[in-house]
Each structure stands twice: as C-alpha cells, then as structure tokens.
Tab-separated table of C-alpha atoms in Angstrom:
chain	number	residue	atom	x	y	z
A	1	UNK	CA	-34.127	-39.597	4.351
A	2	UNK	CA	-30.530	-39.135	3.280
A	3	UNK	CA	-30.288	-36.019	0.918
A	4	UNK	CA	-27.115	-34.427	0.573
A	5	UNK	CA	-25.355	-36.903	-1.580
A	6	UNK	CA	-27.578	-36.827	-4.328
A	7	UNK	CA	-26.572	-36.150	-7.712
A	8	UNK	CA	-28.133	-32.772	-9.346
A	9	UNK	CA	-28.716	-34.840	-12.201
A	10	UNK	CA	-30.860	-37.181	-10.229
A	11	UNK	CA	-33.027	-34.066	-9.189
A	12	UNK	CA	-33.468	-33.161	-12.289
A	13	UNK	CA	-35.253	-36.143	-13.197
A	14	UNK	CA	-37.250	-36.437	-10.357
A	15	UNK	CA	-40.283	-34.273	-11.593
A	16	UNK	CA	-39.826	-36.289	-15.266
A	17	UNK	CA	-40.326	-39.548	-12.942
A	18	UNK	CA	-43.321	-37.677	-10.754
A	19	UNK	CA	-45.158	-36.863	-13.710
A	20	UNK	CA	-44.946	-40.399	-15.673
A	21	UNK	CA	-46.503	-42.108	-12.931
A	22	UNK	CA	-49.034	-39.391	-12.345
A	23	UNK	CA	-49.330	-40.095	-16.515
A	24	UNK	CA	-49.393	-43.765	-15.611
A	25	UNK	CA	-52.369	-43.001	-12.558
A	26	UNK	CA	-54.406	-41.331	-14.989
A	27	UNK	CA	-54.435	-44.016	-17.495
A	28	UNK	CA	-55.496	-46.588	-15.022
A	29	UNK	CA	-51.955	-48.468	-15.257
A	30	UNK	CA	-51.554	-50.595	-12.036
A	31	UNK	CA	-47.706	-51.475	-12.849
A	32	UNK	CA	-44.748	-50.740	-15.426
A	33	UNK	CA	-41.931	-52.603	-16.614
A	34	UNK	CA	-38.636	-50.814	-15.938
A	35	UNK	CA	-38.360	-51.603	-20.120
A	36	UNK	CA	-41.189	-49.545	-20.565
A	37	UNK	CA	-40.355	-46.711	-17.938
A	38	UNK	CA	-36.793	-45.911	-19.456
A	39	UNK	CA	-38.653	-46.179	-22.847
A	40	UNK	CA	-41.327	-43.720	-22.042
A	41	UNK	CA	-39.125	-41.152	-19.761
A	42	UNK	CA	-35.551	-41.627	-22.372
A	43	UNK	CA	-33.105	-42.423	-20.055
A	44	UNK	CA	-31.927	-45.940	-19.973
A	45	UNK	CA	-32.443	-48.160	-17.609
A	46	UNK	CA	-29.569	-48.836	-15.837
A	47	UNK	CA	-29.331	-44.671	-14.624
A	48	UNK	CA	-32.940	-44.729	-13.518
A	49	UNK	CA	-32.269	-47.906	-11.330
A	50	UNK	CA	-29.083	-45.637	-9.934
A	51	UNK	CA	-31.551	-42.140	-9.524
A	52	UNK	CA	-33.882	-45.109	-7.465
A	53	UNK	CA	-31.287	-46.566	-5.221
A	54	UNK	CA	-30.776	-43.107	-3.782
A	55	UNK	CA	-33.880	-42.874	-2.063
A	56	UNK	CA	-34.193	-47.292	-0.984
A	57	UNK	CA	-35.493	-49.970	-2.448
A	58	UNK	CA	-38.086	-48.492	-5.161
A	59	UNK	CA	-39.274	-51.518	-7.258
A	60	UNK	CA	-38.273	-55.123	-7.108
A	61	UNK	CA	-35.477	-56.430	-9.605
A	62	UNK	CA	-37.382	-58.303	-12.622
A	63	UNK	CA	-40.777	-56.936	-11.497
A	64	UNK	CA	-40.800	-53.573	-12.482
A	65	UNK	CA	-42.678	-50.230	-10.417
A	66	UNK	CA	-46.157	-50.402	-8.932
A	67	UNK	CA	-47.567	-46.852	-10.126
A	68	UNK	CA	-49.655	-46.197	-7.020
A	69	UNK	CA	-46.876	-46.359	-4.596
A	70	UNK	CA	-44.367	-44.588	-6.538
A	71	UNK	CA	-46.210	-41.827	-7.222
A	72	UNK	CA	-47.412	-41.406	-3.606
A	73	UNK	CA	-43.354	-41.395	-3.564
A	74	UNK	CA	-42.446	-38.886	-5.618
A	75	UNK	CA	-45.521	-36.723	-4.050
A	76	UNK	CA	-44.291	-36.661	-0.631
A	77	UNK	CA	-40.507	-36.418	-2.159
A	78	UNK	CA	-41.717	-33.241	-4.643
A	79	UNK	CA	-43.677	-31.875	-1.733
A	80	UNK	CA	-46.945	-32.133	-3.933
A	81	UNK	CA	-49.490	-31.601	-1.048
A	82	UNK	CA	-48.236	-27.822	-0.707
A	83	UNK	CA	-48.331	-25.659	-3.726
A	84	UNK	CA	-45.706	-22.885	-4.569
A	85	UNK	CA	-46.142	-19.805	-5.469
A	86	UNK	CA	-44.123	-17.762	-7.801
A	87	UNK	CA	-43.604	-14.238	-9.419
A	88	UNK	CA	-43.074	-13.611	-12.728
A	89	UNK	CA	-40.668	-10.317	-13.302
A	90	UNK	CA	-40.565	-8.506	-16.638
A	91	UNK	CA	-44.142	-9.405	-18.748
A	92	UNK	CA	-41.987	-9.129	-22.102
A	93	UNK	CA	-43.339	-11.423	-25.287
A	94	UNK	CA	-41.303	-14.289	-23.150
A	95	UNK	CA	-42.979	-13.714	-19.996
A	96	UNK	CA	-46.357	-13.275	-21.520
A	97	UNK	CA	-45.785	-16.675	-22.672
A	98	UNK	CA	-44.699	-18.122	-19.486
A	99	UNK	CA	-48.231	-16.258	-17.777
A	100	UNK	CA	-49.876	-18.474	-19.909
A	101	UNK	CA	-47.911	-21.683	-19.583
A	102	UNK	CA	-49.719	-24.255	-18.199
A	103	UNK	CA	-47.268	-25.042	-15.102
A	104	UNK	CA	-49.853	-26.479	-12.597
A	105	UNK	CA	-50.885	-29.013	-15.025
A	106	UNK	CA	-49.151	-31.690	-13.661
A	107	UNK	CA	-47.545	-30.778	-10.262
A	108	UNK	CA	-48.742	-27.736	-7.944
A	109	UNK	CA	-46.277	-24.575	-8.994
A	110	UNK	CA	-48.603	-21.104	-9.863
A	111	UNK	CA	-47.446	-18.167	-10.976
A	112	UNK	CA	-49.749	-15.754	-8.722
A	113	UNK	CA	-47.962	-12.542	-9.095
A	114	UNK	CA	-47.096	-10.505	-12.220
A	115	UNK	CA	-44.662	-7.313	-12.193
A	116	UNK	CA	-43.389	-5.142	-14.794
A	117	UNK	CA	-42.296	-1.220	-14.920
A	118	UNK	CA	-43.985	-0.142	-18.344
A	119	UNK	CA	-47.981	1.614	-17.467
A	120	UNK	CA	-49.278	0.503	-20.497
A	121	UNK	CA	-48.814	-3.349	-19.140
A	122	UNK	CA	-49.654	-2.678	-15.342
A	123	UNK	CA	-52.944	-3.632	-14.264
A	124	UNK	CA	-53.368	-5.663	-17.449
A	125	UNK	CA	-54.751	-9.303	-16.349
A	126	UNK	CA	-52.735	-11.872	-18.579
A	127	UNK	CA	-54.725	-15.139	-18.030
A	128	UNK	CA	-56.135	-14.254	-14.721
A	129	UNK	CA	-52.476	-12.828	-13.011
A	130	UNK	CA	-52.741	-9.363	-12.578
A	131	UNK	CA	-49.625	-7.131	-13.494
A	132	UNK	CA	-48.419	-4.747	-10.900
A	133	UNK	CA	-46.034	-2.415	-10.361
A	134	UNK	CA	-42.631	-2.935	-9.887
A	135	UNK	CA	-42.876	-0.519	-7.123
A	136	UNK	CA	-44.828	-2.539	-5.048
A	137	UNK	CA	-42.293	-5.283	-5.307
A	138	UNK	CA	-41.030	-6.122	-1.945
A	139	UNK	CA	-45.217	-5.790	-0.592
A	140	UNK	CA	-46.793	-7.925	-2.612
A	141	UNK	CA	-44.463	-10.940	-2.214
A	142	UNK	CA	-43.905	-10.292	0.897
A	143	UNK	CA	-47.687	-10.602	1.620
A	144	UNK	CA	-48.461	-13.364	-0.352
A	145	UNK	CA	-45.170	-15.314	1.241
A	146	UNK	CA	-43.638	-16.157	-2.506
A	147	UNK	CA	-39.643	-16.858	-2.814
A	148	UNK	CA	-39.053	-17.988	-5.643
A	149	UNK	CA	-39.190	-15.582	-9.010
A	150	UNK	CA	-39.062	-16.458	-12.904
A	151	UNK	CA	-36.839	-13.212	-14.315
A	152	UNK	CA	-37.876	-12.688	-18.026
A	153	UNK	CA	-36.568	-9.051	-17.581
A	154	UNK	CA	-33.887	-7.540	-20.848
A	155	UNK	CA	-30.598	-8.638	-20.017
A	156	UNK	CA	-29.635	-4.605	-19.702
A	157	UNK	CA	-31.646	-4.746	-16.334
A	158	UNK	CA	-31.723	-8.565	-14.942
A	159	UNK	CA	-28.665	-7.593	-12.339
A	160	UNK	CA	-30.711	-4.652	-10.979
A	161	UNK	CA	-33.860	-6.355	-10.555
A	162	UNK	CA	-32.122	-9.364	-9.573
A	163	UNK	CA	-30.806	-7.268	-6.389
A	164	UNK	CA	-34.282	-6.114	-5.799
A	165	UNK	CA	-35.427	-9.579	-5.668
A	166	UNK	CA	-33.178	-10.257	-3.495
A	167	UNK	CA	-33.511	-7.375	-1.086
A	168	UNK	CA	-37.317	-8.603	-1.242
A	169	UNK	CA	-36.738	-11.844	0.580
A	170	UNK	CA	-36.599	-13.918	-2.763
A	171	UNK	CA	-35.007	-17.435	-2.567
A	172	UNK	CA	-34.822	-18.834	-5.784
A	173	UNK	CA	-34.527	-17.354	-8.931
A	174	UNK	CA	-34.919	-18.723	-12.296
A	175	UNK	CA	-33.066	-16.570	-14.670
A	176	UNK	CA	-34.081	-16.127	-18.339
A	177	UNK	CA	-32.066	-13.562	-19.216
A	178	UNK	CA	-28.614	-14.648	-20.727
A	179	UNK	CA	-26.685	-12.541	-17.772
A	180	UNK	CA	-25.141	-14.772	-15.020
A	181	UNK	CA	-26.422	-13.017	-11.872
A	182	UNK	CA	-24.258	-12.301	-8.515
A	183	UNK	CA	-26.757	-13.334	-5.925
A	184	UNK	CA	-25.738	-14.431	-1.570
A	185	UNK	CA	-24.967	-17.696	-1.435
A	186	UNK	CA	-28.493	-17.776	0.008
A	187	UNK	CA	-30.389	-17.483	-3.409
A	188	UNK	CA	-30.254	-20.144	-5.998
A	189	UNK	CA	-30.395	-19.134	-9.662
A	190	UNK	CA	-30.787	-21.737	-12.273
A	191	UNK	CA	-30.745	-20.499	-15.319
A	192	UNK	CA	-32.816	-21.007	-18.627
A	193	UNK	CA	-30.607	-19.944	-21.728
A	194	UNK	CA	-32.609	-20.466	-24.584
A	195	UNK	CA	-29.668	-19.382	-27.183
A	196	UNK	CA	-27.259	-21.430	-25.178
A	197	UNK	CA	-29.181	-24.230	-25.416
A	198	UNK	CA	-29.726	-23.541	-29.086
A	199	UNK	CA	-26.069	-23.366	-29.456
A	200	UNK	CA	-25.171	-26.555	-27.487
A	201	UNK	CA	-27.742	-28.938	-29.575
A	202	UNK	CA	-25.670	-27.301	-32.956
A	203	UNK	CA	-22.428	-28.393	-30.975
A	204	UNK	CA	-23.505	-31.565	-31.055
A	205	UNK	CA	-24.454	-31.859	-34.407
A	206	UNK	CA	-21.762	-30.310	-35.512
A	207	UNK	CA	-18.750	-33.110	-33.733
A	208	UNK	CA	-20.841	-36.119	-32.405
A	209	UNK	CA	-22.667	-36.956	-35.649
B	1	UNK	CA	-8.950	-31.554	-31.638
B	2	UNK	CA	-9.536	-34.285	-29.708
B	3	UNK	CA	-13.251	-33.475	-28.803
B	4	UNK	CA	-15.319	-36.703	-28.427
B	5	UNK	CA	-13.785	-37.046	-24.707
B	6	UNK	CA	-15.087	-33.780	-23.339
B	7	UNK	CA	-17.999	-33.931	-20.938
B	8	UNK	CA	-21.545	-32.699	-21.689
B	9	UNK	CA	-21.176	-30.156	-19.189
B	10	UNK	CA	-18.251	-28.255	-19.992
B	11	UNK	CA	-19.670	-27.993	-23.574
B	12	UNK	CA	-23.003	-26.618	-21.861
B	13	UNK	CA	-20.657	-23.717	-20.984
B	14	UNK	CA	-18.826	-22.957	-23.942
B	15	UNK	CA	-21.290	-20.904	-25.103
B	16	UNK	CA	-21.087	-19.021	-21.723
B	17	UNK	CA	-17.503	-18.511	-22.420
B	18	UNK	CA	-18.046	-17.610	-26.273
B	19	UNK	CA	-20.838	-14.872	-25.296
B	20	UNK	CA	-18.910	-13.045	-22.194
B	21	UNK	CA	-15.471	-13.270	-24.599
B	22	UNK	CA	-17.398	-11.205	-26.851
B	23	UNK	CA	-19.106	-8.765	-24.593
B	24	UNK	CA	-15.335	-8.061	-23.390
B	25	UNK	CA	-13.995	-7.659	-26.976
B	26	UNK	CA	-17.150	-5.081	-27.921
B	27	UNK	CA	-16.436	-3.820	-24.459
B	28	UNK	CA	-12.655	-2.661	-25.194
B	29	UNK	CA	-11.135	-4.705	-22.592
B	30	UNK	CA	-8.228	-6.492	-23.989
B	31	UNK	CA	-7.356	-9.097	-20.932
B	32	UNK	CA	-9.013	-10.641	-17.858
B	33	UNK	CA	-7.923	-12.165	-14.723
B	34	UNK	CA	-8.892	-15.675	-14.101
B	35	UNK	CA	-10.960	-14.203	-10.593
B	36	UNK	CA	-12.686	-11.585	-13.103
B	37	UNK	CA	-13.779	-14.825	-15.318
B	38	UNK	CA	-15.174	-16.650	-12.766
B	39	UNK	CA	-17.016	-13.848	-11.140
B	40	UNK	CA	-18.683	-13.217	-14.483
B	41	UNK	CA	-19.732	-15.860	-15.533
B	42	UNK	CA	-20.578	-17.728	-11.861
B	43	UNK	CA	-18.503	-20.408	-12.551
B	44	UNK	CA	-15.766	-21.131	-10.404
B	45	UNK	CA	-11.965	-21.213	-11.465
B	46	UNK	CA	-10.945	-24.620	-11.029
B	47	UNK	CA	-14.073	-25.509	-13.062
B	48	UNK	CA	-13.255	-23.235	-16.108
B	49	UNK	CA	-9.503	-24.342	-15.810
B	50	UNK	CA	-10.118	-27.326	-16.378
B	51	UNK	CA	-12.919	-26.730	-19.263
B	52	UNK	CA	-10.760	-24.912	-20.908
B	53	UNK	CA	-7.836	-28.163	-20.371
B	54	UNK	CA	-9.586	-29.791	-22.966
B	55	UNK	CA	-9.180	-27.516	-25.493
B	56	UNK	CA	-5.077	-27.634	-25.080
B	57	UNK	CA	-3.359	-24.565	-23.034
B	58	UNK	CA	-5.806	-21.378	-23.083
B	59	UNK	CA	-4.462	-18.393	-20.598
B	60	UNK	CA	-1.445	-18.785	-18.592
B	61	UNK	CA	-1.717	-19.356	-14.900
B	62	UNK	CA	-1.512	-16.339	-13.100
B	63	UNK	CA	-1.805	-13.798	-15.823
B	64	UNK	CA	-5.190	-14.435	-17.103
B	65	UNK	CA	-6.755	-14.300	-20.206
B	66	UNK	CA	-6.543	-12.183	-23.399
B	67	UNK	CA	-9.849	-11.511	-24.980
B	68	UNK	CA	-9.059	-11.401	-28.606
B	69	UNK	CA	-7.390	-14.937	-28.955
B	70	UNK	CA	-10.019	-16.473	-26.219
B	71	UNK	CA	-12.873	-14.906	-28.620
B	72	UNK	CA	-11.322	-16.489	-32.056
B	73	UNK	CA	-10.757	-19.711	-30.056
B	74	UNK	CA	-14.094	-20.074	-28.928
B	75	UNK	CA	-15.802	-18.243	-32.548
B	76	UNK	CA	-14.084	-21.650	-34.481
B	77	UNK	CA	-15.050	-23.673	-31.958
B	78	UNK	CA	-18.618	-22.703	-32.010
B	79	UNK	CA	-18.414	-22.781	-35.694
B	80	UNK	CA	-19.510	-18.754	-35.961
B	81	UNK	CA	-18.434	-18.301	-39.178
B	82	UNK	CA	-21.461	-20.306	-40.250
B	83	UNK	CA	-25.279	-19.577	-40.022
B	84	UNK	CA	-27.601	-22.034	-38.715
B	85	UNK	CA	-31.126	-21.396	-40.389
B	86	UNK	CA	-33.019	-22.890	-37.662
B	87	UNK	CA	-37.308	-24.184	-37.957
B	88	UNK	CA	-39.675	-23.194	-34.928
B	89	UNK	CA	-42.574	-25.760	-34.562
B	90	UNK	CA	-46.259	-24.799	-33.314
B	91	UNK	CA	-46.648	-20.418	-33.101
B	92	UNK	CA	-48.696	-20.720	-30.054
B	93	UNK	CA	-47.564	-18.106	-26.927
B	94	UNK	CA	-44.212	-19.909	-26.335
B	95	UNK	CA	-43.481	-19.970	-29.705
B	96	UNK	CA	-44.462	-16.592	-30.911
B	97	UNK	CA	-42.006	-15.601	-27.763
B	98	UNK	CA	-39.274	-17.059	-29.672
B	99	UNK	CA	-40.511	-16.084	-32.668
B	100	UNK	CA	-39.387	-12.682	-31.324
B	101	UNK	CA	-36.662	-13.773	-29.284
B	102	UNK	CA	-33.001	-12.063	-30.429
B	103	UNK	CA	-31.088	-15.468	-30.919
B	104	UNK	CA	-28.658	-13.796	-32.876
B	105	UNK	CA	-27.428	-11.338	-30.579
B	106	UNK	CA	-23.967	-13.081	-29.874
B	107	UNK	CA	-24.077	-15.864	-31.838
B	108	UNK	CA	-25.557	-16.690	-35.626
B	109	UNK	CA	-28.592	-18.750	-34.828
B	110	UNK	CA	-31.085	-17.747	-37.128
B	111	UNK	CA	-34.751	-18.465	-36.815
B	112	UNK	CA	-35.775	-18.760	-40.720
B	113	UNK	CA	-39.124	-20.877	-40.634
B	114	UNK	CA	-42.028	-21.280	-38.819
B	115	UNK	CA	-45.112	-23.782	-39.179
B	116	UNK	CA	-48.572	-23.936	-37.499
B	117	UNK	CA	-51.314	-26.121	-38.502
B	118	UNK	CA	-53.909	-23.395	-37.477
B	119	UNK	CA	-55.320	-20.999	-40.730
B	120	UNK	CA	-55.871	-18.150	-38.732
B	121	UNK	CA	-51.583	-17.943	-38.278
B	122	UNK	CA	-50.635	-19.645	-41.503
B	123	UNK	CA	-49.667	-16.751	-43.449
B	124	UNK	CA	-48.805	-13.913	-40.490
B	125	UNK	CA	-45.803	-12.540	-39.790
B	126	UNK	CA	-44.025	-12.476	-36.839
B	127	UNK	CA	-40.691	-10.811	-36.540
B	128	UNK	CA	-40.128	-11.132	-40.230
B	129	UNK	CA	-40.941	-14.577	-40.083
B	130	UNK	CA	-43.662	-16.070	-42.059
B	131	UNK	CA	-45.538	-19.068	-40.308
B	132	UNK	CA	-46.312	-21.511	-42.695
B	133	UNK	CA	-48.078	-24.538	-43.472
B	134	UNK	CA	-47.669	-27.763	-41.224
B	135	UNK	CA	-48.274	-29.678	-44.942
B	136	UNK	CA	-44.951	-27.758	-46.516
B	137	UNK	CA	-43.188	-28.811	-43.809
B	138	UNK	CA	-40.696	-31.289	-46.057
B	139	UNK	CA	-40.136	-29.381	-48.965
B	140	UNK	CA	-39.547	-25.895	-46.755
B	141	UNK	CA	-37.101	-27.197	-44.672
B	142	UNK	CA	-35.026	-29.417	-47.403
B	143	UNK	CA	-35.025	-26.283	-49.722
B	144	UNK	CA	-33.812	-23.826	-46.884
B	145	UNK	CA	-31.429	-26.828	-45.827
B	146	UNK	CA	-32.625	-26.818	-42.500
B	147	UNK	CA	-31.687	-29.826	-39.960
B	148	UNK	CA	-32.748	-27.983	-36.408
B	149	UNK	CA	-36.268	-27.487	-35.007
B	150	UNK	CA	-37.500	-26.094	-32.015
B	151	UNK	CA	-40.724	-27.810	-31.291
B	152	UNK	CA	-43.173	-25.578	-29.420
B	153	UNK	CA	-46.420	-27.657	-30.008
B	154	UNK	CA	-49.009	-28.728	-27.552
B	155	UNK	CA	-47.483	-31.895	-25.268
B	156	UNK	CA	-50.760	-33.933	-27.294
B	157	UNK	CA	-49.139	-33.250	-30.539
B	158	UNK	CA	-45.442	-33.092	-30.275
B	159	UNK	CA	-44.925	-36.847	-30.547
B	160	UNK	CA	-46.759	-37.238	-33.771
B	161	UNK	CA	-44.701	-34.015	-34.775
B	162	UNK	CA	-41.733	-34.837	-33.814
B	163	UNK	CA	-42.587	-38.098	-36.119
B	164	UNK	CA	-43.001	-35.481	-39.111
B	165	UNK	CA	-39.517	-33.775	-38.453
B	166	UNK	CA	-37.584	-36.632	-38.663
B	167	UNK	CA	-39.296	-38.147	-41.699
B	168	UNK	CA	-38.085	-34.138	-42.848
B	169	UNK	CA	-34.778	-34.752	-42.215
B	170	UNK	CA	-34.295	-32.975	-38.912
B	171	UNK	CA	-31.229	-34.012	-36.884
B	172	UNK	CA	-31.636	-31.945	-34.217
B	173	UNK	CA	-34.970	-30.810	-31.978
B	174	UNK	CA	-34.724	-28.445	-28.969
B	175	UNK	CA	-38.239	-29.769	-27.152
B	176	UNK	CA	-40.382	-27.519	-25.505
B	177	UNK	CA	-43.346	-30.039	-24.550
B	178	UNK	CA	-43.050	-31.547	-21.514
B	179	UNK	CA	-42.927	-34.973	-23.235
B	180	UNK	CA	-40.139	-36.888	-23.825
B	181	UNK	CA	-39.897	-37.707	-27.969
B	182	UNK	CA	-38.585	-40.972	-29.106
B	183	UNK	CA	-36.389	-40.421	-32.213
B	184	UNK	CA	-34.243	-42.688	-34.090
B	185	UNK	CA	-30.591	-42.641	-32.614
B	186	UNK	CA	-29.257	-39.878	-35.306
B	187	UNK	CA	-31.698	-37.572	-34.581
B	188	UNK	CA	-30.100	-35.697	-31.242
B	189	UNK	CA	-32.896	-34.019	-28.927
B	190	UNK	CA	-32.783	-31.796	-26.216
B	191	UNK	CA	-35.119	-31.172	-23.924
B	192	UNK	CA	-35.908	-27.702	-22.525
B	193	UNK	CA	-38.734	-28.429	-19.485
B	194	UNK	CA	-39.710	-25.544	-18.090
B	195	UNK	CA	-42.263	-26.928	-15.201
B	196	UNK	CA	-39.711	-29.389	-14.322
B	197	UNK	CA	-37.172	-26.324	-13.756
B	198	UNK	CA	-39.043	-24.607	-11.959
B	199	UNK	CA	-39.432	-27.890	-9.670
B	200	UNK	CA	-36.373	-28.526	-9.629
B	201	UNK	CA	-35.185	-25.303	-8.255
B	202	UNK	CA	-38.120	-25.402	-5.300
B	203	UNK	CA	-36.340	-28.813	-4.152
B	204	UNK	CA	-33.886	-27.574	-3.861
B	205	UNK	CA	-35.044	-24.693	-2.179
B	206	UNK	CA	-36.639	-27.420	0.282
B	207	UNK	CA	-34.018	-29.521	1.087
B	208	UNK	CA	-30.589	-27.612	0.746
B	209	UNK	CA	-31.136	-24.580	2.778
C-alpha cells in the first residue's frame, strides 16, 4: 500500500471512519449509504470519497460501504490487532483526567504508565495506573517497550521533560502544554492546545458569521 | 481586512503567533529574527511568511520582526480587548480539568459557567466557578450573554446536549465527546478528539519512520 502521499488531513479522519463502522458493527448494520456516513461522521461526502480513493476502491459508486469489510479495513490500516502503550507525564488536574479517559473504548491505545515528581502523588493508583517516579523514567518505559508519551506537565517544565523523554527512547509525543517543543526530527509532537483551540472557534465566530 | 480568503490553518496558528508575541513583549525583547520565530514556535519560515501575507506586510525581509507592533497586530486581530465569558458542559474529570485550567493566561477566555445534571456537583465550586443546574441552562447563559460552550459530557449524552445548547443560543461548541454533533449550519463546532489524536500520532509513528 501506497502511503506517503497521503494528506494529514486524511489521517486524521481515519480513526473517526474506524470507529463509525466499529459503531455500525455493534449495531448489527450490514451496509451504509455514503448519505448516511458523511451525515453521521460531518464531513461531506464528496471529501470522504477523496480520503477513500487513497487507499483503492472502498465502496461501489451508488451502493454505499459494506460495514464488515471496511472495518476489517480500517483495523488492519489502524493496526488494531496490536495495542499501544503509552505514558502519561505530569498527573496534574489535566492528566488525572486523561488517567481516567476512557481511550481503549473503541480502538486499542492504554495508558499503562503514570509519572510525576511531587511524593504526595507517587505511588498513588489513579484508576488502576500506578504513579511513579520521575526518576525511574528512562526504566520503566524502557521495560515495558512504550514510545509514545501524553505530556500534561506546566508549561515552565514541558522542554525539560520533553528532553528526558526523548533521551528515554520516546517516539511520539503528544504535547498538552501550550510550549512548542524542540524535539530530533525523529520524535513527532502533535500538539493539543486547549486555549488555542478555544481561541480559534472565537475567531470564527467573530469574522465567518 | 480582507479575511474570508485565509485558510483554516494559518488561522489555527494565529494564536501561536499572538501567545509567543506576548511572551517576548513580557520578556523585554523588543525584535526577533525571522530564524528565532520559526525556531520558537516550530513552524517553519516560509510557512509563517506567508501566514502573515495575508494580513498585508508584517516584518521586513531580512530584519525580522518587532515585538510591540507584531503583539498589537495580532491583540486586534484576536479581538483581546474583549472578554469571552465562555459555558463548560458536563463537570465530570475532563471537565473539572478545565474547570481549573488557566485559559486566561495569554489571552481573555474566561470560563464563567458551568452545568451538570448530577445533585451531588450542582452547587460546588470549582475554581471559583459554580456548577449549576442542567435545567437553568437557557436563562444562565442568555443573562451572562454567553454564545460558546465547551461540551465535556458523556459521548451518550452530548448529542441530546448539544440539542439543548443550540435551542440556548450557543453559536459556538468546542466538543470533547468523541461524537460528532449535528448542529444547524450557524452553530460552528469544533471538535477536540483526544483518542483519535492519540491514533493519529501512532500512525504515524507506524508508517512514516
């Protein structure tokens, strides 16, 4: 399979398209419209045929998806048979949250390791992930083979531990902390910026009404 | 300004812009090179060049950028004169993170309100913020002239929510639940999906190493 030409913004939508048909599986559906799938995922119809055409011939023209076969698709395309594991950094009111977030719910992504620096939170169990100490960093991901790291760290200290991360063997980071990191061109950082995206909807609202 | 031409990406980044302009202004700094820009805020130079092309000429080439007029340009742009009283929807973990997340730090997003339908929160406090009643929903958020909510409600109940805001008045929703809300066309929502990040960045861990 062809990869390198597509579109982040097909990625993106990838898991959205995983999870309706897993949705769809659930519910018994045997087949969708493509009416119904841009509908139910909000983007139209014409730029989920495009995300399609990048990986073949998903889904005949006038016939709409067969659920079963897509979603085996977008299994084997998400990697859905392995599951990844993933650190959480900085167990803040944010990343207390995230320990409880209910990521495996759909798709196979666990946050199995917890750190933080403050003794009053290490060693606390926060729905079933045990917090350890930042000290023991490069060890424990190293032994349970994780590379990829959710940073919910204060933005004062997301570079430092950022370089830790990354002396630790860590892949992929994604960044919480308003701070743009400087990672190797090895390490990918998306980032999550809650007050950006805040600020964006308002811009919006504000010129496009 | 000519705004309705500029691409949903470079607005993404304006708040970028907006927040480092004003860490350099509290900083003292009182001019930076186009290099220093890019390194900061990980975007690269020909890509903030020509964000900032649609605003007219900002910075002259080869002599950078002055931090004072770049920081007034991008306060009016951002419209930080004004306060946005914003509404947080469903004080479960997630949203008693943002609850006590500092919005505000660079910019003047504000959140004012929160609702729960649960008695045992109805009535707390959480960083000054008193969660009220799902069933003063309406009259709350037309007497504190509120037209953004973040919803933060279980994926079960944000449709049916969602519903509720708009018959509010929202305009704007920044969506937490992994669902995907239909709204009527005014109502602008963006989606902040935090499973599907985290896929997202392990594909591409996967396939563009």
């Amino acid at each position: 399979m062809t990869q390198y030409k597509i579109p982040n913004a097909t990625i993106k939508r990838l898991p959205l398209y995983h999870r309706y048909f897993q949705f769809l599986k659930d519910s018994d559906k045997k087949k969708i419209s493509s009416t119904e799938l841009a509908e139910a995922v909000q983007v139209d119809s014409a730029t989920i045929r495009r995300d399609f055409s990048y990986f073949g011939s998903l889904g005949k023209r006038g016939y709409g998806y067969e659920v079963e076969p897509m979603l085996d698709f977008f299994k084997r395309l998400l990697k859905q048979d392995k599951t990844s594991p993933i650190a959480l950094i900085g167990v803040g009111h944010l990343g207390n949250a995230l320990l409880n977030y209910n990521f495996s719910q759909t798709n196979n992504i666990k946050i199995v390791a917890a750190f933080d620096n403050n003794p009053e939170i290490i060693g606390q169990k926060i729905n079933d992930i045990l917090v350890s100490d930042m000290q023991d960093l490069t060890n424990l991901l190293q032994a349970q083979k994780i590379d990829v790291a959710i940073l919910t760290v204060p933005a004062t200290s997301s570079q430092k531990v950022a370089d830790q991360l990354v002396q630790a063997g860590i892949k992929g980071i994604l960044n919480f902390s308003p701070i743009r990191l400087a990672t190797p061109p090895a390490v990918r950082v998306h980032n999550v910026d809650l007050a950006n995206e805040l600020q964006t909807l308002i811009y919006f609202l504000d010129n496009y009404r």
